[in-house]
GROMACS .gro file of C-alpha atoms in nm:
model
  389
    1UNK     CA    1   0.827  -0.128   4.118
    2UNK     CA    2   0.682   0.142   3.891
    3UNK     CA    3   0.429   0.004   3.648
    4UNK     CA    4   0.472   0.094   3.281
    5UNK     CA    5   0.246   0.363   3.142
    6UNK     CA    6  -0.085   0.238   3.005
    7UNK     CA    7  -0.053   0.483   2.714
    8UNK     CA    8   0.323   0.497   2.632
    9UNK     CA    9   0.282   0.615   2.273
   10UNK     CA   10   0.066   0.912   2.377
   11UNK     CA   11   0.326   0.998   2.644
   12UNK     CA   12   0.608   0.973   2.387
   13UNK     CA   13   0.416   1.187   2.139
   14UNK     CA   14   0.328   1.450   2.401
   15UNK     CA   15   0.691   1.473   2.513
   16UNK     CA   16   0.821   1.491   2.158
   17UNK     CA   17   0.574   1.757   2.042
   18UNK     CA   18   0.623   1.961   2.358
   19UNK     CA   19   0.985   2.033   2.264
   20UNK     CA   20   0.869   2.176   1.931
   21UNK     CA   21   0.530   2.331   2.013
   22UNK     CA   22   0.514   2.368   2.390
   23UNK     CA   23   0.321   2.153   2.637
   24UNK     CA   24  -0.020   2.315   2.583
   25UNK     CA   25   0.001   2.322   2.202
   26UNK     CA   26   0.121   1.961   2.196
   27UNK     CA   27  -0.179   1.845   2.397
   28UNK     CA   28  -0.415   2.048   2.177
   29UNK     CA   29  -0.262   1.894   1.862
   30UNK     CA   30  -0.317   1.542   1.997
   31UNK     CA   31  -0.675   1.618   2.103
   32UNK     CA   32  -0.750   1.775   1.764
   33UNK     CA   33  -0.623   1.466   1.578
   34UNK     CA   34  -0.824   1.235   1.804
   35UNK     CA   35  -1.147   1.434   1.754
   36UNK     CA   36  -1.105   1.477   1.378
   37UNK     CA   37  -1.056   1.103   1.322
   38UNK     CA   38  -1.334   1.001   1.557
   39UNK     CA   39  -1.107   0.805   1.791
   40UNK     CA   40  -1.227   0.727   2.142
   41UNK     CA   41  -1.074   0.989   2.372
   42UNK     CA   42  -0.951   0.734   2.628
   43UNK     CA   43  -0.815   0.489   2.373
   44UNK     CA   44  -0.444   0.417   2.409
   45UNK     CA   45  -0.253   0.531   2.102
   46UNK     CA   46  -0.032   0.307   1.891
   47UNK     CA   47   0.246   0.385   1.641
   48UNK     CA   48   0.005   0.418   1.349
   49UNK     CA   49  -0.199   0.672   1.543
   50UNK     CA   50   0.120   0.862   1.625
   51UNK     CA   51   0.214   0.867   1.255
   52UNK     CA   52  -0.124   1.023   1.175
   53UNK     CA   53  -0.067   1.304   1.430
   54UNK     CA   54   0.287   1.358   1.302
   55UNK     CA   55   0.146   1.403   0.953
   56UNK     CA   56  -0.081   1.680   1.085
   57UNK     CA   57   0.213   1.856   1.248
   58UNK     CA   58   0.423   1.807   0.935
   59UNK     CA   59   0.158   1.976   0.721
   60UNK     CA   60   0.139   2.264   0.972
   61UNK     CA   61   0.519   2.307   0.979
   62UNK     CA   62   0.534   2.279   0.601
   63UNK     CA   63   0.303   2.581   0.574
   64UNK     CA   64   0.470   2.785   0.852
   65UNK     CA   65   0.841   2.706   0.816
   66UNK     CA   66   0.887   2.564   0.467
   67UNK     CA   67   0.961   2.230   0.306
   68UNK     CA   68   1.322   2.184   0.419
   69UNK     CA   69   1.270   2.234   0.793
   70UNK     CA   70   0.950   2.030   0.798
   71UNK     CA   71   1.123   1.741   0.620
   72UNK     CA   72   1.421   1.745   0.857
   73UNK     CA   73   1.192   1.747   1.160
   74UNK     CA   74   0.972   1.465   1.029
   75UNK     CA   75   1.267   1.248   0.929
   76UNK     CA   76   1.429   1.270   1.274
   77UNK     CA   77   1.099   1.227   1.457
   78UNK     CA   78   0.995   0.927   1.248
   79UNK     CA   79   1.326   0.748   1.299
   80UNK     CA   80   1.301   0.809   1.675
   81UNK     CA   81   0.947   0.670   1.670
   82UNK     CA   82   1.072   0.361   1.484
   83UNK     CA   83   1.331   0.301   1.757
   84UNK     CA   84   1.066   0.352   2.026
   85UNK     CA   85   0.830   0.109   1.850
   86UNK     CA   86   1.104  -0.156   1.849
   87UNK     CA   87   1.112  -0.156   2.230
   88UNK     CA   88   0.755  -0.079   2.336
   89UNK     CA   89   0.456  -0.292   2.233
   90UNK     CA   90   0.126  -0.129   2.143
   91UNK     CA   91  -0.092  -0.111   2.457
   92UNK     CA   92  -0.350  -0.387   2.435
   93UNK     CA   93  -0.698  -0.352   2.581
   94UNK     CA   94  -0.820  -0.647   2.793
   95UNK     CA   95  -1.077  -0.874   2.633
   96UNK     CA   96  -1.366  -0.988   2.849
   97UNK     CA   97  -1.464  -1.351   2.880
   98UNK     CA   98  -1.285  -1.685   2.918
   99UNK     CA   99  -0.941  -1.743   2.774
  100UNK     CA  100  -1.054  -1.990   2.509
  101UNK     CA  101  -1.433  -1.990   2.464
  102UNK     CA  102  -1.587  -2.280   2.279
  103UNK     CA  103  -1.575  -2.183   1.911
  104UNK     CA  104  -1.885  -2.190   1.697
  105UNK     CA  105  -1.866  -2.429   1.401
  106UNK     CA  106  -1.696  -2.279   1.096
  107UNK     CA  107  -1.903  -2.246   0.783
  108UNK     CA  108  -1.707  -2.425   0.515
  109UNK     CA  109  -1.736  -2.355   0.146
  110UNK     CA  110  -1.575  -2.011   0.179
  111UNK     CA  111  -1.308  -1.897  -0.061
  112UNK     CA  112  -0.972  -2.048   0.032
  113UNK     CA  113  -0.802  -1.711   0.079
  114UNK     CA  114  -1.064  -1.612   0.340
  115UNK     CA  115  -0.947  -1.884   0.578
  116UNK     CA  116  -0.610  -1.729   0.680
  117UNK     CA  117  -0.792  -1.407   0.771
  118UNK     CA  118  -1.044  -1.600   0.980
  119UNK     CA  119  -0.761  -1.788   1.149
  120UNK     CA  120  -0.560  -1.473   1.223
  121UNK     CA  121  -0.866  -1.300   1.373
  122UNK     CA  122  -0.922  -1.603   1.594
  123UNK     CA  123  -0.560  -1.594   1.712
  124UNK     CA  124  -0.589  -1.222   1.788
  125UNK     CA  125  -0.903  -1.275   1.995
  126UNK     CA  126  -0.747  -1.559   2.193
  127UNK     CA  127  -0.430  -1.351   2.253
  128UNK     CA  128  -0.641  -1.065   2.385
  129UNK     CA  129  -0.830  -1.291   2.622
  130UNK     CA  130  -0.505  -1.448   2.741
  131UNK     CA  131  -0.363  -1.104   2.820
  132UNK     CA  132  -0.675  -1.019   3.018
  133UNK     CA  133  -0.636  -1.338   3.222
  134UNK     CA  134  -0.265  -1.275   3.283
  135UNK     CA  135  -0.333  -0.924   3.413
  136UNK     CA  136  -0.567  -1.048   3.685
  137UNK     CA  137  -0.343  -1.336   3.796
  138UNK     CA  138  -0.051  -1.223   4.021
  139UNK     CA  139   0.141  -1.545   3.951
  140UNK     CA  140   0.145  -1.462   3.577
  141UNK     CA  141   0.210  -1.086   3.604
  142UNK     CA  142   0.570  -1.127   3.479
  143UNK     CA  143   0.427  -1.265   3.155
  144UNK     CA  144   0.231  -0.948   3.083
  145UNK     CA  145   0.495  -0.789   2.858
  146UNK     CA  146   0.532  -1.104   2.646
  147UNK     CA  147   0.153  -1.129   2.623
  148UNK     CA  148   0.132  -0.767   2.504
  149UNK     CA  149   0.379  -0.849   2.228
  150UNK     CA  150   0.169  -1.156   2.144
  151UNK     CA  151  -0.142  -0.938   2.109
  152UNK     CA  152   0.046  -0.692   1.890
  153UNK     CA  153   0.188  -0.970   1.673
  154UNK     CA  154  -0.152  -1.134   1.621
  155UNK     CA  155  -0.312  -0.799   1.540
  156UNK     CA  156  -0.036  -0.731   1.287
  157UNK     CA  157  -0.107  -1.071   1.130
  158UNK     CA  158  -0.473  -0.970   1.097
  159UNK     CA  159  -0.367  -0.649   0.923
  160UNK     CA  160  -0.139  -0.852   0.697
  161UNK     CA  161  -0.425  -1.072   0.573
  162UNK     CA  162  -0.662  -0.777   0.552
  163UNK     CA  163  -0.403  -0.609   0.332
  164UNK     CA  164  -0.381  -0.921   0.117
  165UNK     CA  165  -0.760  -0.915   0.079
  166UNK     CA  166  -0.754  -0.545  -0.011
  167UNK     CA  167  -0.479  -0.599  -0.268
  168UNK     CA  168  -0.669  -0.895  -0.417
  169UNK     CA  169  -0.978  -0.678  -0.474
  170UNK     CA  170  -0.765  -0.391  -0.606
  171UNK     CA  171  -0.583  -0.615  -0.854
  172UNK     CA  172  -0.915  -0.755  -0.980
  173UNK     CA  173  -1.043  -0.401  -1.040
  174UNK     CA  174  -0.719  -0.310  -1.213
  175UNK     CA  175  -0.731  -0.620  -1.433
  176UNK     CA  176  -1.076  -0.526  -1.563
  177UNK     CA  177  -0.958  -0.180  -1.665
  178UNK     CA  178  -0.634  -0.309  -1.817
  179UNK     CA  179  -0.823  -0.562  -2.032
  180UNK     CA  180  -1.056  -0.282  -2.146
  181UNK     CA  181  -0.749  -0.075  -2.239
  182UNK     CA  182  -0.610  -0.361  -2.445
  183UNK     CA  183  -0.942  -0.415  -2.625
  184UNK     CA  184  -0.966  -0.041  -2.701
  185UNK     CA  185  -0.611  -0.046  -2.834
  186UNK     CA  186  -0.700  -0.348  -3.049
  187UNK     CA  187  -1.004  -0.161  -3.185
  188UNK     CA  188  -0.777   0.130  -3.281
  189UNK     CA  189  -0.536  -0.115  -3.441
  190UNK     CA  190  -0.821  -0.278  -3.636
  191UNK     CA  191  -0.926   0.062  -3.774
  192UNK     CA  192  -0.569   0.139  -3.880
  193UNK     CA  193  -0.527  -0.203  -4.043
  194UNK     CA  194  -0.849  -0.165  -4.242
  195UNK     CA  195  -0.727   0.170  -4.373
  196UNK     CA  196  -0.391   0.010  -4.456
  197UNK     CA  197  -0.567  -0.268  -4.646
  198UNK     CA  198  -0.768  -0.016  -4.846
  199UNK     CA  199  -0.453   0.182  -4.929
  200UNK     CA  200  -0.258  -0.128  -5.031
  201UNK     CA  201  -0.545  -0.256  -5.247
  202UNK     CA  202  -0.535   0.076  -5.433
  203UNK     CA  203  -0.161   0.042  -5.478
  204UNK     CA  204  -0.204  -0.316  -5.605
  205UNK     CA  205  -0.459  -0.198  -5.864
  206UNK     CA  206  -0.198   0.056  -5.973
  207UNK     CA  207   0.033  -0.245  -6.035
  208UNK     CA  208   0.270  -0.161  -5.748
  209UNK     CA  209   0.455  -0.465  -5.597
  210UNK     CA  210   0.266  -0.469  -5.265
  211UNK     CA  211   0.117  -0.819  -5.278
  212UNK     CA  212   0.310  -0.965  -4.980
  213UNK     CA  213   0.245  -0.655  -4.766
  214UNK     CA  214  -0.124  -0.666  -4.851
  215UNK     CA  215  -0.150  -1.036  -4.761
  216UNK     CA  216   0.026  -0.980  -4.430
  217UNK     CA  217  -0.188  -0.678  -4.343
  218UNK     CA  218  -0.506  -0.871  -4.424
  219UNK     CA  219  -0.388  -1.154  -4.197
  220UNK     CA  220  -0.318  -0.911  -3.911
  221UNK     CA  221  -0.657  -0.747  -3.963
  222UNK     CA  222  -0.833  -1.086  -3.951
  223UNK     CA  223  -0.649  -1.181  -3.630
  224UNK     CA  224  -0.735  -0.850  -3.468
  225UNK     CA  225  -1.103  -0.885  -3.561
  226UNK     CA  226  -1.104  -1.236  -3.411
  227UNK     CA  227  -0.959  -1.098  -3.088
  228UNK     CA  228  -1.224  -0.824  -3.077
  229UNK     CA  229  -1.504  -1.071  -3.148
  230UNK     CA  230  -1.391  -1.281  -2.850
  231UNK     CA  231  -1.323  -1.009  -2.594
  232UNK     CA  232  -1.553  -0.715  -2.674
  233UNK     CA  233  -1.863  -0.893  -2.532
  234UNK     CA  234  -1.677  -0.973  -2.210
  235UNK     CA  235  -1.577  -0.625  -2.099
  236UNK     CA  236  -1.714  -0.276  -2.047
  237UNK     CA  237  -1.525  -0.080  -2.312
  238UNK     CA  238  -1.608   0.252  -2.144
  239UNK     CA  239  -1.356   0.158  -1.872
  240UNK     CA  240  -1.081   0.232  -2.124
  241UNK     CA  241  -1.185   0.599  -2.123
  242UNK     CA  242  -1.171   0.643  -1.744
  243UNK     CA  243  -0.918   0.905  -1.630
  244UNK     CA  244  -0.560   0.791  -1.581
  245UNK     CA  245  -0.494   0.838  -1.210
  246UNK     CA  246  -0.217   0.744  -0.970
  247UNK     CA  247  -0.134   0.830  -0.608
  248UNK     CA  248   0.081   1.140  -0.560
  249UNK     CA  249   0.322   1.026  -0.292
  250UNK     CA  250   0.675   1.110  -0.185
  251UNK     CA  251   0.847   0.772  -0.192
  252UNK     CA  252   1.151   0.912  -0.011
  253UNK     CA  253   0.934   0.981   0.294
  254UNK     CA  254   1.109   0.888   0.617
  255UNK     CA  255   0.799   0.742   0.783
  256UNK     CA  256   0.823   0.430   0.566
  257UNK     CA  257   1.103   0.325   0.804
  258UNK     CA  258   0.823   0.231   1.046
  259UNK     CA  259   0.743  -0.060   0.819
  260UNK     CA  260   1.031  -0.262   0.964
  261UNK     CA  261   0.951  -0.268   1.340
  262UNK     CA  262   0.578  -0.299   1.264
  263UNK     CA  263   0.616  -0.592   1.023
  264UNK     CA  264   0.419  -0.898   1.143
  265UNK     CA  265   0.726  -1.123   1.129
  266UNK     CA  266   0.930  -0.880   1.341
  267UNK     CA  267   0.654  -0.843   1.598
  268UNK     CA  268   0.618  -1.221   1.625
  269UNK     CA  269   0.995  -1.260   1.670
  270UNK     CA  270   0.993  -0.997   1.945
  271UNK     CA  271   0.706  -1.176   2.118
  272UNK     CA  272   0.911  -1.497   2.110
  273UNK     CA  273   1.213  -1.311   2.249
  274UNK     CA  274   1.013  -1.166   2.540
  275UNK     CA  275   0.860  -1.504   2.622
  276UNK     CA  276   1.203  -1.671   2.607
  277UNK     CA  277   1.349  -1.406   2.841
  278UNK     CA  278   1.069  -1.475   3.091
  279UNK     CA  279   1.113  -1.851   3.063
  280UNK     CA  280   1.493  -1.889   3.045
  281UNK     CA  281   1.653  -1.570   3.181
  282UNK     CA  282   1.842  -1.294   3.004
  283UNK     CA  283   2.172  -1.473   2.931
  284UNK     CA  284   2.058  -1.816   2.819
  285UNK     CA  285   2.148  -1.962   2.476
  286UNK     CA  286   1.775  -1.968   2.395
  287UNK     CA  287   1.756  -1.590   2.440
  288UNK     CA  288   2.059  -1.539   2.215
  289UNK     CA  289   1.890  -1.755   1.952
  290UNK     CA  290   1.568  -1.553   1.985
  291UNK     CA  291   1.762  -1.226   1.952
  292UNK     CA  292   1.921  -1.360   1.633
  293UNK     CA  293   1.574  -1.451   1.505
  294UNK     CA  294   1.461  -1.090   1.566
  295UNK     CA  295   1.762  -0.967   1.367
  296UNK     CA  296   1.683  -1.202   1.078
  297UNK     CA  297   1.316  -1.097   1.080
  298UNK     CA  298   1.419  -0.730   1.069
  299UNK     CA  299   1.653  -0.795   0.777
  300UNK     CA  300   1.380  -0.982   0.589
  301UNK     CA  301   1.125  -0.707   0.657
  302UNK     CA  302   1.372  -0.438   0.550
  303UNK     CA  303   1.447  -0.628   0.229
  304UNK     CA  304   1.074  -0.658   0.153
  305UNK     CA  305   1.023  -0.289   0.226
  306UNK     CA  306   1.319  -0.188   0.009
  307UNK     CA  307   1.205  -0.412  -0.276
  308UNK     CA  308   0.855  -0.265  -0.266
  309UNK     CA  309   0.994   0.090  -0.251
  310UNK     CA  310   1.227   0.029  -0.546
  311UNK     CA  311   0.941  -0.117  -0.749
  312UNK     CA  312   0.718   0.178  -0.663
  313UNK     CA  313   0.987   0.428  -0.764
  314UNK     CA  314   1.042   0.243  -1.092
  315UNK     CA  315   0.669   0.251  -1.172
  316UNK     CA  316   0.650   0.617  -1.071
  317UNK     CA  317   0.938   0.713  -1.304
  318UNK     CA  318   0.798   0.509  -1.594
  319UNK     CA  319   0.454   0.662  -1.544
  320UNK     CA  320   0.601   1.013  -1.548
  321UNK     CA  321   0.767   0.947  -1.887
  322UNK     CA  322   0.455   0.787  -2.034
  323UNK     CA  323   0.240   1.080  -1.924
  324UNK     CA  324   0.475   1.315  -2.108
  325UNK     CA  325   0.446   1.092  -2.416
  326UNK     CA  326   0.065   1.092  -2.391
  327UNK     CA  327   0.060   1.470  -2.360
  328UNK     CA  328   0.277   1.502  -2.671
  329UNK     CA  329   0.050   1.265  -2.867
  330UNK     CA  330  -0.260   1.461  -2.761
  331UNK     CA  331  -0.103   1.787  -2.878
  332UNK     CA  332  -0.008   1.627  -3.212
  333UNK     CA  333  -0.363   1.495  -3.251
  334UNK     CA  334  -0.509   1.840  -3.185
  335UNK     CA  335  -0.281   1.996  -3.447
  336UNK     CA  336  -0.363   1.723  -3.697
  337UNK     CA  337  -0.735   1.781  -3.647
  338UNK     CA  338  -0.692   2.155  -3.699
  339UNK     CA  339  -0.496   2.095  -4.019
  340UNK     CA  340  -0.749   1.842  -4.150
  341UNK     CA  341  -0.515   1.545  -4.154
  342UNK     CA  342  -0.596   1.232  -4.354
  343UNK     CA  343  -0.780   0.940  -4.190
  344UNK     CA  344  -0.477   0.712  -4.201
  345UNK     CA  345  -0.257   0.961  -4.012
  346UNK     CA  346  -0.531   1.020  -3.755
  347UNK     CA  347  -0.583   0.645  -3.707
  348UNK     CA  348  -0.209   0.589  -3.665
  349UNK     CA  349  -0.190   0.862  -3.402
  350UNK     CA  350  -0.497   0.726  -3.223
  351UNK     CA  351  -0.336   0.382  -3.200
  352UNK     CA  352  -0.013   0.529  -3.057
  353UNK     CA  353  -0.220   0.719  -2.799
  354UNK     CA  354  -0.415   0.409  -2.699
  355UNK     CA  355  -0.098   0.204  -2.666
  356UNK     CA  356   0.073   0.471  -2.455
  357UNK     CA  357  -0.233   0.500  -2.229
  358UNK     CA  358  -0.245   0.121  -2.189
  359UNK     CA  359   0.121   0.114  -2.083
  360UNK     CA  360   0.073   0.411  -1.851
  361UNK     CA  361  -0.232   0.251  -1.690
  362UNK     CA  362  -0.033  -0.060  -1.605
  363UNK     CA  363   0.241   0.150  -1.444
  364UNK     CA  364  -0.019   0.355  -1.252
  365UNK     CA  365  -0.188   0.041  -1.124
  366UNK     CA  366   0.137  -0.123  -1.015
  367UNK     CA  367   0.236   0.202  -0.843
  368UNK     CA  368  -0.095   0.218  -0.659
  369UNK     CA  369  -0.064  -0.144  -0.545
  370UNK     CA  370   0.290  -0.084  -0.415
  371UNK     CA  371   0.188   0.234  -0.235
  372UNK     CA  372  -0.119   0.073  -0.078
  373UNK     CA  373   0.103  -0.208   0.052
  374UNK     CA  374   0.353   0.041   0.197
  375UNK     CA  375   0.075   0.249   0.351
  376UNK     CA  376  -0.080  -0.058   0.512
  377UNK     CA  377   0.244  -0.106   0.706
  378UNK     CA  378   0.256   0.243   0.855
  379UNK     CA  379  -0.096   0.396   0.859
  380UNK     CA  380  -0.340   0.361   1.145
  381UNK     CA  381  -0.601   0.090   1.088
  382UNK     CA  382  -0.416  -0.004   0.770
  383UNK     CA  383  -0.585   0.277   0.579
  384UNK     CA  384  -0.368   0.489   0.347
  385UNK     CA  385  -0.303   0.845   0.452
  386UNK     CA  386  -0.064   0.980   0.190
  387UNK     CA  387   0.198   1.240   0.284
  388UNK     CA  388   0.245   1.558   0.091
  389UNK     CA  389   0.433   1.498  -0.233
   0.00000   0.00000   0.00000
């Protein structure tokens, strides 16, 4: 019986690129991607590595043949890769040592959300050692495919918890900036309210009926000052003046389809299916149940992917509108400064600008979090490598 290739994803990539570039150019493209990213030359490639090489070829085709042809090629190639990834596990390297070495005592007192990552890394190590043992035992050779899926599933679980850790740090950083934005907006509001109070006090001295408005404005000014007294010492207000940035990414990109077959839940369901086929035979009720579980896992992963994509597109559209609003406010402020506008008008415009920037920052942050989550599903090593927008 012919043994499966030890590097099936490299073979698939070489065959696919050869039809477009020729055999020699395809091999050169793969070698160039490996060298540029510092990968070990003999390392077996996985789907995330293939995506990285496809991005290189896409950029090259985009420059040589134009946007439309490059997009059509990438969409078809990415969907074919997704189908290939559904059937072929990532090649797993054997792990030296005993199957289950005696663990060293865990150091307790860590943060609670660290523990799932520690557990998933432990499972991945044990799965790798089990695969190594299966490969050297002829009686267990038929289990090798299921063990490869087990390794892939445990590694995906590690990436899942590493992504959760990354998102946790990112959200903490975002929260600090968003609070600074709100404090800066409150400072602009306080300045406007003080000017309003001064104006209304002048109107009251001129016997205009502004008493209720003046009382309400004074109350709002006092509340705003109390807010600033409480929060200004807690934050770095200069964060509110950091540039408003967001990832430039094409959210219609076909490669996001890889997120379904590479989802940890789908990989685990496929591992269970392969193990059940080895244990019970192809046509047993247990195999049918396992196949149904794979289908359910795929549907759940697709729903999660679609929800994240929809959210990202919503944030991207809202951010685009808010940036236009900010640009308009900045142009109005420049004109007002040139014309020597009064302090009250300038303060009112400054508050509108701060409020628009605060809203835009929130949309930019939510967009970045959604994109980083999507990228973690399809980029090699879980690191984002954004496609051309």
